[in-house]
Amino acid sequence: MRVLVTGAAGFIGSHLVRALLETGHTVRGIDNLRTGLFWRVESLLNEFEWMQADICDPDAATRAVAGMDAVLHQAAIPSVSRSLEDPVASSHANVQGTITLLQAARLSGVRRLVYAGSSSAYGDTPTLPKVETMHPCPMSPYAVGKLAAEQYCKVFGQLGFVETVCFRYFNVFGPMQDPNSAYAAVIPKFATALLKGEAITLQGNGTQSRDFTYVANVVRANLLALQADGTRVNGELFNIGCGQRYDLNYLIRELGTILGVEPRVERLPRRQGDVPHSLADINKAKELLGYEPVVHLPDGLRHTVAWCREQLPSA
Ligand SMILES: NC(=O)c1ccc[n+]([C@@H]2O[C@H](COP(=O)([O-])OP(=O)(O)OC[C@H]3O[C@@H](n4cnc5c(N)ncnc54)[C@H](O)[C@@H]3O)[C@@H](O)[C@H]2O)c1
């Protein structure tokens, strides 16, 4: 297939570009490098078509989807904190970007668009695990935007404009996730702090839990979504996680064990807009997509620590 990856220089997008190339697809990637890092795809420039452009620009979106069979749409400003600081920019990239891309895909005759939605759409509802049929309850501008874009995707699918498959990813982690950003996800941030002999900065008391999902599982889900029967998956929403949750205190202990160090922890107040617990029900993805997690947290942590260590040769 000819597949466009949006957010191709992003953490997940760059893994998707690699996986698509390895499985024989023809790949184009678009990214405006707003949060993306060019080095993630630089070594692949001879193997795929790279476009540095903004999906909110209708002309760029049209050029990006031209001739493509499918789109794996990862581009977004993917952060709760960033959306609290600048909700307008967050909405522009995440909502306006998605609708611009959907319309371009529709007009170009793209067969299918797979959307990277977020478990943050479930918000603070106490019931666990989260099932796709639950009423959403977003708690941050980021979550509102991801949910709004998801709804646009669903409607475009239902109207027959372009087939859509919507995912809600649960806390994705793995190699190539940026540990240095002020908005870094906890796993690369904690691992890098320990490798440098620094204290871990923990927001909250560490009892908040997540369905941490190694990136290979998300890649697997996207590849399955490209092949799935449209009559079964068009306009549908799927949780993509592992179906297991771990709290941050466990994570810190486990990272300490892998690295053979005793973690030092500095505690800060709980982050605004943060949900206390999250856990995916993945039965729908199993049933309709044939999805199964391929790497669970302990192995995923080891792969991620190994990668973080390579980035710090002195560690
Ligand atoms: N990482 C997670 O745990 C997680 C969880 C749930 C959902 N998601 C979703 O998965 C997707 C990928 O997340 P990620 O962790 O790889 O983040 P990332 O920041 O590494 O990747 C997003 C990419 O999109 C690009 N981008 C942003 N706005 C753009 C625009 N207007 N035009 C073109 N490119 C643009 C960025 O430069 C970046 O490279 C996002 O849609 C995010 O909301 C991620």
PDB file of C-alpha atoms in Angstrom, residues 115-238:
ATOM      1  CA  TYR A 115      -6.594   8.197  13.787  1.00  0.00           C
ATOM      2  CA  ALA A 116      -4.359   8.338  16.861  1.00  0.00           C
ATOM      3  CA  GLY A 117      -6.819   9.329  19.566  1.00  0.00           C
ATOM      4  CA  SER A 118      -6.163   9.374  23.265  1.00  0.00           C
ATOM      5  CA  SER A 119      -7.341   7.594  26.395  1.00  0.00           C
ATOM      6  CA  SER A 120      -7.494  11.059  27.968  1.00  0.00           C
ATOM      7  CA  ALA A 121     -10.966  11.286  26.384  1.00  0.00           C
ATOM      8  CA  TYR A 122     -12.254   9.041  29.220  1.00  0.00           C
ATOM      9  CA  GLY A 123     -11.074  11.513  31.854  1.00  0.00           C
ATOM     10  CA  ASP A 124     -11.759  11.027  35.510  1.00  0.00           C
ATOM     11  CA  THR A 125     -14.641   8.554  35.325  1.00  0.00           C
ATOM     12  CA  PRO A 126     -14.052   6.109  38.221  1.00  0.00           C
ATOM     13  CA  THR A 127     -15.016   2.926  36.366  1.00  0.00           C
ATOM     14  CA  LEU A 128     -12.135   0.697  35.246  1.00  0.00           C
ATOM     15  CA  PRO A 129     -11.335  -0.689  32.765  1.00  0.00           C
ATOM     16  CA  LYS A 130     -12.333   1.932  30.213  1.00  0.00           C
ATOM     17  CA  VAL A 131     -14.664   0.555  27.554  1.00  0.00           C
ATOM     18  CA  GLU A 132     -15.262   2.333  24.238  1.00  0.00           C
ATOM     19  CA  THR A 133     -19.012   2.645  24.966  1.00  0.00           C
ATOM     20  CA  MET A 134     -18.409   4.791  28.089  1.00  0.00           C
ATOM     21  CA  HIS A 135     -19.439   8.411  28.083  1.00  0.00           C
ATOM     22  CA  PRO A 136     -16.302  10.537  27.533  1.00  0.00           C
ATOM     23  CA  CYS A 137     -15.288  13.034  30.195  1.00  0.00           C
ATOM     24  CA  PRO A 138     -12.272  15.067  28.972  1.00  0.00           C
ATOM     25  CA  MET A 139     -10.444  17.036  31.704  1.00  0.00           C
ATOM     26  CA  SER A 140      -8.026  19.161  29.650  1.00  0.00           C
ATOM     27  CA  PRO A 141      -8.091  21.157  26.405  1.00  0.00           C
ATOM     28  CA  TYR A 142      -5.860  18.436  24.925  1.00  0.00           C
ATOM     29  CA  ALA A 143      -8.414  15.739  25.736  1.00  0.00           C
ATOM     30  CA  VAL A 144     -11.278  17.852  24.359  1.00  0.00           C
ATOM     31  CA  GLY A 145      -9.385  18.366  21.103  1.00  0.00           C
ATOM     32  CA  LYS A 146      -8.438  14.704  20.694  1.00  0.00           C
ATOM     33  CA  LEU A 147     -12.067  13.733  21.319  1.00  0.00           C
ATOM     34  CA  ALA A 148     -13.421  16.348  18.889  1.00  0.00           C
ATOM     35  CA  ALA A 149     -11.063  15.159  16.156  1.00  0.00           C
ATOM     36  CA  GLU A 150     -12.051  11.563  16.874  1.00  0.00           C
ATOM     37  CA  GLN A 151     -15.710  12.510  16.377  1.00  0.00           C
ATOM     38  CA  TYR A 152     -14.899  14.151  13.032  1.00  0.00           C
ATOM     39  CA  CYS A 153     -13.155  10.947  11.963  1.00  0.00           C
ATOM     40  CA  LYS A 154     -16.112   8.836  13.038  1.00  0.00           C
ATOM     41  CA  VAL A 155     -18.603  11.044  11.169  1.00  0.00           C
ATOM     42  CA  PHE A 156     -16.479  11.111   8.002  1.00  0.00           C
ATOM     43  CA  GLY A 157     -16.452   7.304   8.134  1.00  0.00           C
ATOM     44  CA  GLN A 158     -20.170   7.011   8.745  1.00  0.00           C
ATOM     45  CA  LEU A 159     -20.962   9.442   5.914  1.00  0.00           C
ATOM     46  CA  GLY A 160     -18.846   7.361   3.542  1.00  0.00           C
ATOM     47  CA  PHE A 161     -16.414  10.245   2.839  1.00  0.00           C
ATOM     48  CA  VAL A 162     -13.373   8.157   3.777  1.00  0.00           C
ATOM     49  CA  GLU A 163     -13.137   4.949   5.834  1.00  0.00           C
ATOM     50  CA  THR A 164     -11.886   5.730   9.315  1.00  0.00           C
ATOM     51  CA  VAL A 165     -10.598   3.713  12.240  1.00  0.00           C
ATOM     52  CA  CYS A 166     -10.146   5.542  15.555  1.00  0.00           C
ATOM     53  CA  PHE A 167      -7.763   4.448  18.254  1.00  0.00           C
ATOM     54  CA  ARG A 168      -7.459   5.618  21.822  1.00  0.00           C
ATOM     55  CA  TYR A 169      -3.855   4.963  22.761  1.00  0.00           C
ATOM     56  CA  PHE A 170      -3.044   4.404  26.425  1.00  0.00           C
ATOM     57  CA  ASN A 171       0.289   5.940  27.612  1.00  0.00           C
ATOM     58  CA  VAL A 172       2.631   4.864  24.863  1.00  0.00           C
ATOM     59  CA  PHE A 173       6.337   4.522  25.664  1.00  0.00           C
ATOM     60  CA  GLY A 174       9.486   3.170  24.067  1.00  0.00           C
ATOM     61  CA  PRO A 175      12.764   4.009  22.355  1.00  0.00           C
ATOM     62  CA  MET A 176      12.996   7.381  20.592  1.00  0.00           C
ATOM     63  CA  GLN A 177      10.589   9.071  23.018  1.00  0.00           C
ATOM     64  CA  ASP A 178      12.164  12.396  23.927  1.00  0.00           C
ATOM     65  CA  PRO A 179      13.419  12.370  27.545  1.00  0.00           C
ATOM     66  CA  ASN A 180      14.665  15.960  27.368  1.00  0.00           C
ATOM     67  CA  SER A 181      11.498  17.914  26.668  1.00  0.00           C
ATOM     68  CA  ALA A 182       9.886  19.784  29.565  1.00  0.00           C
ATOM     69  CA  TYR A 183       6.783  17.777  28.595  1.00  0.00           C
ATOM     70  CA  ALA A 184       8.522  14.397  28.470  1.00  0.00           C
ATOM     71  CA  ALA A 185       6.534  11.277  29.262  1.00  0.00           C
ATOM     72  CA  VAL A 186       7.398   9.695  32.595  1.00  0.00           C
ATOM     73  CA  ILE A 187       9.230   6.554  31.461  1.00  0.00           C
ATOM     74  CA  PRO A 188      12.035   8.121  29.379  1.00  0.00           C
ATOM     75  CA  LYS A 189      12.214  11.003  31.867  1.00  0.00           C
ATOM     76  CA  PHE A 190      12.557   8.736  34.922  1.00  0.00           C
ATOM     77  CA  ALA A 191      14.956   6.330  33.187  1.00  0.00           C
ATOM     78  CA  THR A 192      17.217   9.161  32.020  1.00  0.00           C
ATOM     79  CA  ALA A 193      17.239  10.784  35.474  1.00  0.00           C
ATOM     80  CA  LEU A 194      18.321   7.481  37.052  1.00  0.00           C
ATOM     81  CA  LEU A 195      20.981   6.897  34.386  1.00  0.00           C
ATOM     82  CA  LYS A 196      22.405  10.350  35.128  1.00  0.00           C
ATOM     83  CA  GLY A 197      22.356   9.687  38.877  1.00  0.00           C
ATOM     84  CA  GLU A 198      19.738  12.413  39.377  1.00  0.00           C
ATOM     85  CA  ALA A 199      16.597  12.410  41.509  1.00  0.00           C
ATOM     86  CA  ILE A 200      13.274  11.555  39.878  1.00  0.00           C
ATOM     87  CA  THR A 201      10.724  14.386  39.993  1.00  0.00           C
ATOM     88  CA  LEU A 202       7.345  12.881  40.827  1.00  0.00           C
ATOM     89  CA  GLN A 203       4.134  14.890  40.500  1.00  0.00           C
ATOM     90  CA  GLY A 204       1.631  13.529  43.015  1.00  0.00           C
ATOM     91  CA  ASN A 205       2.130  10.647  45.446  1.00  0.00           C
ATOM     92  CA  GLY A 206       2.929   8.022  42.809  1.00  0.00           C
ATOM     93  CA  THR A 207      -0.274   6.029  43.275  1.00  0.00           C
ATOM     94  CA  GLN A 208      -1.641   7.268  39.938  1.00  0.00           C
ATOM     95  CA  SER A 209      -1.716   4.275  37.602  1.00  0.00           C
ATOM     96  CA  ARG A 210      -1.635   3.804  33.852  1.00  0.00           C
ATOM     97  CA  ASP A 211      -1.957   1.118  31.208  1.00  0.00           C
ATOM     98  CA  PHE A 212       1.592   1.732  29.934  1.00  0.00           C
ATOM     99  CA  THR A 213       1.746   0.533  26.332  1.00  0.00           C
ATOM    100  CA  TYR A 214       5.005  -0.300  24.604  1.00  0.00           C
ATOM    101  CA  VAL A 215       5.180   1.347  21.174  1.00  0.00           C
ATOM    102  CA  ALA A 216       5.430  -1.980  19.266  1.00  0.00           C
ATOM    103  CA  ASN A 217       1.837  -2.694  20.331  1.00  0.00           C
ATOM    104  CA  VAL A 218       0.620   0.575  18.837  1.00  0.00           C
ATOM    105  CA  VAL A 219       2.521  -0.157  15.631  1.00  0.00           C
ATOM    106  CA  ARG A 220       0.907  -3.592  15.479  1.00  0.00           C
ATOM    107  CA  ALA A 221      -2.561  -2.082  15.908  1.00  0.00           C
ATOM    108  CA  ASN A 222      -1.975   0.395  13.076  1.00  0.00           C
ATOM    109  CA  LEU A 223      -0.746  -2.312  10.691  1.00  0.00           C
ATOM    110  CA  LEU A 224      -3.809  -4.410  11.535  1.00  0.00           C
ATOM    111  CA  ALA A 225      -6.087  -1.410  10.933  1.00  0.00           C
ATOM    112  CA  LEU A 226      -4.689  -0.990   7.423  1.00  0.00           C
ATOM    113  CA  GLN A 227      -5.663  -4.557   6.530  1.00  0.00           C
ATOM    114  CA  ALA A 228      -8.952  -4.904   8.432  1.00  0.00           C
ATOM    115  CA  ASP A 229     -12.292  -5.473   6.723  1.00  0.00           C
ATOM    116  CA  GLY A 230     -13.892  -2.043   6.219  1.00  0.00           C
ATOM    117  CA  THR A 231     -17.401  -3.373   6.759  1.00  0.00           C
ATOM    118  CA  ARG A 232     -16.377  -4.317  10.316  1.00  0.00           C
ATOM    119  CA  VAL A 233     -14.127  -1.439  11.345  1.00  0.00           C
ATOM    120  CA  ASN A 234     -15.210   1.711   9.487  1.00  0.00           C
ATOM    121  CA  GLY A 235     -16.214   4.477  11.919  1.00  0.00           C
ATOM    122  CA  GLU A 236     -15.296   2.296  14.903  1.00  0.00           C
ATOM    123  CA  LEU A 237     -13.325   3.265  17.999  1.00  0.00           C
ATOM    124  CA  PHE A 238     -10.764   0.930  19.636  1.00  0.00           C
TER     125      PHE A 238
END
